[in-house]
Amino acid sequence: MEPDADADIDHGAPLPPYRQLAGILVARIRRGDWQPNRAIPSESQLVQQYGLARATVRRAIAVLVDQDVLFVVPQRGTFVKPEGQHPSMPDA
Amino acid sequence: MEPDADADIDHGAPLPPYRQLAGILVARIRRGDWQPNRAIPSESQLVQQYGLARATVRRAIAVLVDQDVLFVVPQRGTFVKPEGQHPSMPDA
DNA sequence: TTTCATTTGTACGTATGTATT
DNA sequence: TAATACATACGTACAAATGAA
């Protein structure tokens, strides 16, 4: 079961909002909402879309950057890292 | 030149406070203020000692956890990781 | 060249939750 | 029961760099 790309945040769930958002973003990337090397919405836009504080959005992004799913270019945006979703996958 | 273990934070310096604190903590560990597997001061204590916000202290700690200098045990404390300071040092 | 909006970086303070002691 | 310590989240503010007008 993967996170629903259209799901919104449930502040009552055991999984904290920042992890929920990370899962949602991954689902949306896999779904094709944003292509490799293309920018995802800005932090401000994600704040508005998901009703979270910016710190929470940034934390979700940090998780995915750490997992090589996204990469950030200061003052430019946050982008989908090409071939970065699978830490150990020879070449499909 | 290593960071002075007794230095305090300079909010005017180009290096942001969270990085300054990370450097200070590393210096204090190398100096022997805290031994391996021993807890460093709590976040609240560091907040008071260095006049920083807790979020900033946590960020400095996160940097050192990422560098394997510290490890955190929830609700217990933050500890000095043994042999974790040198990412590539055979055995001195 | 200058101005302005956008975007990420950093920091502050506060509140609540959870687990341990 | 109460105190301690980390986890998470909120909102706000300002800085710096980019890019467009």
Coordinates of N, CA, C and O (backbone and C1' of nucleotides) in Angstrom, one line a residue, chain C residues 2-19:
Chain C
dT2 P 22.1 51.1 -10.3 O5' 20.5 50.9 -10.2 C5' 19.7 51.8 -10.9 C4' 18.2 51.3 -10.7 C3' 17.9 50.8 -9.3 O3' 16.8 51.5 -8.8 C1' 17.2 49.2 -10.8
dT3 P 16.3 51.2 -7.3 O5' 15.0 50.3 -7.5 C5' 14.2 50.7 -8.6 C4' 13.2 49.5 -8.8 C3' 12.6 49.0 -7.5 O3' 11.2 49.1 -7.6 C1' 13.3 47.2 -9.0
dC4 P 10.4 48.8 -6.2 O5' 9.9 47.3 -6.4 C5' 9.2 46.9 -7.7 C4' 9.1 45.4 -7.7 C3' 8.7 44.7 -6.4 O3' 7.4 44.1 -6.6 C1' 10.5 43.6 -7.5
dA5 P 6.7 43.4 -5.3 O5' 6.8 41.9 -5.8 C5' 6.4 41.5 -7.1 C4' 6.8 40.1 -7.4 C3' 6.3 39.1 -6.3 O3' 5.8 38.0 -7.0 C1' 8.7 39.0 -6.6
dT6 P 5.3 36.7 -6.1 O5' 6.5 35.7 -6.1 C5' 7.1 35.4 -7.4 C4' 8.3 34.4 -7.2 C3' 8.0 33.3 -6.2 O3' 8.4 32.1 -6.9 C1' 10.1 34.4 -5.7
dT7 P 8.0 30.7 -6.2 O5' 9.3 30.3 -5.4 C5' 10.5 30.1 -6.2 C4' 11.7 29.8 -5.2 C3' 11.3 28.9 -4.0 O3' 12.0 27.7 -4.0 C1' 12.6 30.8 -3.3
dT8 P 11.7 26.6 -2.8 O5' 13.1 26.7 -2.0 C5' 14.3 26.5 -2.7 C4' 15.5 27.0 -1.9 C3' 15.6 26.3 -0.5 O3' 17.0 26.0 -0.3 C1' 15.5 28.6 -0.2
dG9 P 17.6 25.4 1.0 O5' 18.0 26.7 1.9 C5' 19.2 27.5 1.5 C4' 19.7 28.2 2.7 C3' 19.7 27.4 4.0 O3' 21.0 27.7 4.7 C1' 18.4 29.3 4.3
dT10 P 21.3 26.9 6.0 O5' 20.8 27.9 7.2 C5' 21.3 29.2 7.2 C4' 20.6 30.0 8.3 C3' 20.5 29.3 9.6 O3' 21.3 30.0 10.6 C1' 18.5 30.4 9.0
dA11 P 21.5 29.5 12.0 O5' 20.3 30.2 12.8 C5' 20.2 31.6 12.9 C4' 19.0 32.0 13.6 C3' 18.6 31.2 14.9 O3' 18.9 32.0 16.0 C1' 16.7 31.6 13.5
dC12 P 18.7 31.5 17.5 O5' 17.2 32.0 17.8 C5' 17.0 33.4 17.6 C4' 15.5 33.7 17.8 C3' 14.9 33.0 19.0 O3' 14.8 33.9 20.1 C1' 13.5 32.8 17.1
dG13 P 14.6 33.4 21.6 O5' 13.0 33.1 21.6 C5' 12.1 34.1 21.2 C4' 10.7 33.5 21.2 C3' 10.3 32.7 22.5 O3' 9.2 33.2 23.1 C1' 9.7 31.5 20.4
dT14 P 8.6 32.5 24.4 O5' 7.5 31.5 23.9 C5' 6.5 31.9 23.0 C4' 5.6 30.8 22.6 C3' 5.2 29.9 23.8 O3' 3.8 29.9 24.0 C1' 5.9 28.6 21.9
dA15 P 3.2 29.1 25.2 O5' 2.7 27.8 24.6 C5' 1.9 27.8 23.4 C4' 1.7 26.4 22.9 C3' 1.4 25.4 24.0 O3' 0.1 24.9 23.8 C1' 3.1 24.5 22.5
dT16 P -0.6 23.9 24.9 O5' -0.3 22.5 24.4 C5' -0.6 22.1 23.0 C4' 0.0 20.8 22.7 C3' -0.3 19.7 23.7 O3' -1.0 18.6 23.0 C1' 2.0 19.8 23.0
dG17 P -1.3 17.3 23.9 O5' -0.3 16.2 23.4 C5' 0.0 16.0 22.0 C4' 1.0 15.0 21.8 C3' 0.9 13.8 22.7 O3' 1.1 12.6 22.0 C1' 3.1 14.7 22.9
dT18 P 0.7 11.2 22.6 O5' 2.2 10.6 23.0 C5' 3.2 10.5 22.0 C4' 4.5 10.0 22.6 C3' 4.3 8.9 23.6 O3' 5.2 7.8 23.3 C1' 5.6 10.6 24.6
dA19 P 5.0 6.4 24.1 O5' 6.4 6.3 24.8 C5' 7.6 6.6 24.1 C4' 8.7 6.8 25.1 C3' 8.7 5.7 26.2 O3' 10.0 5.2 26.3 C1' 8.8 7.9 27.1

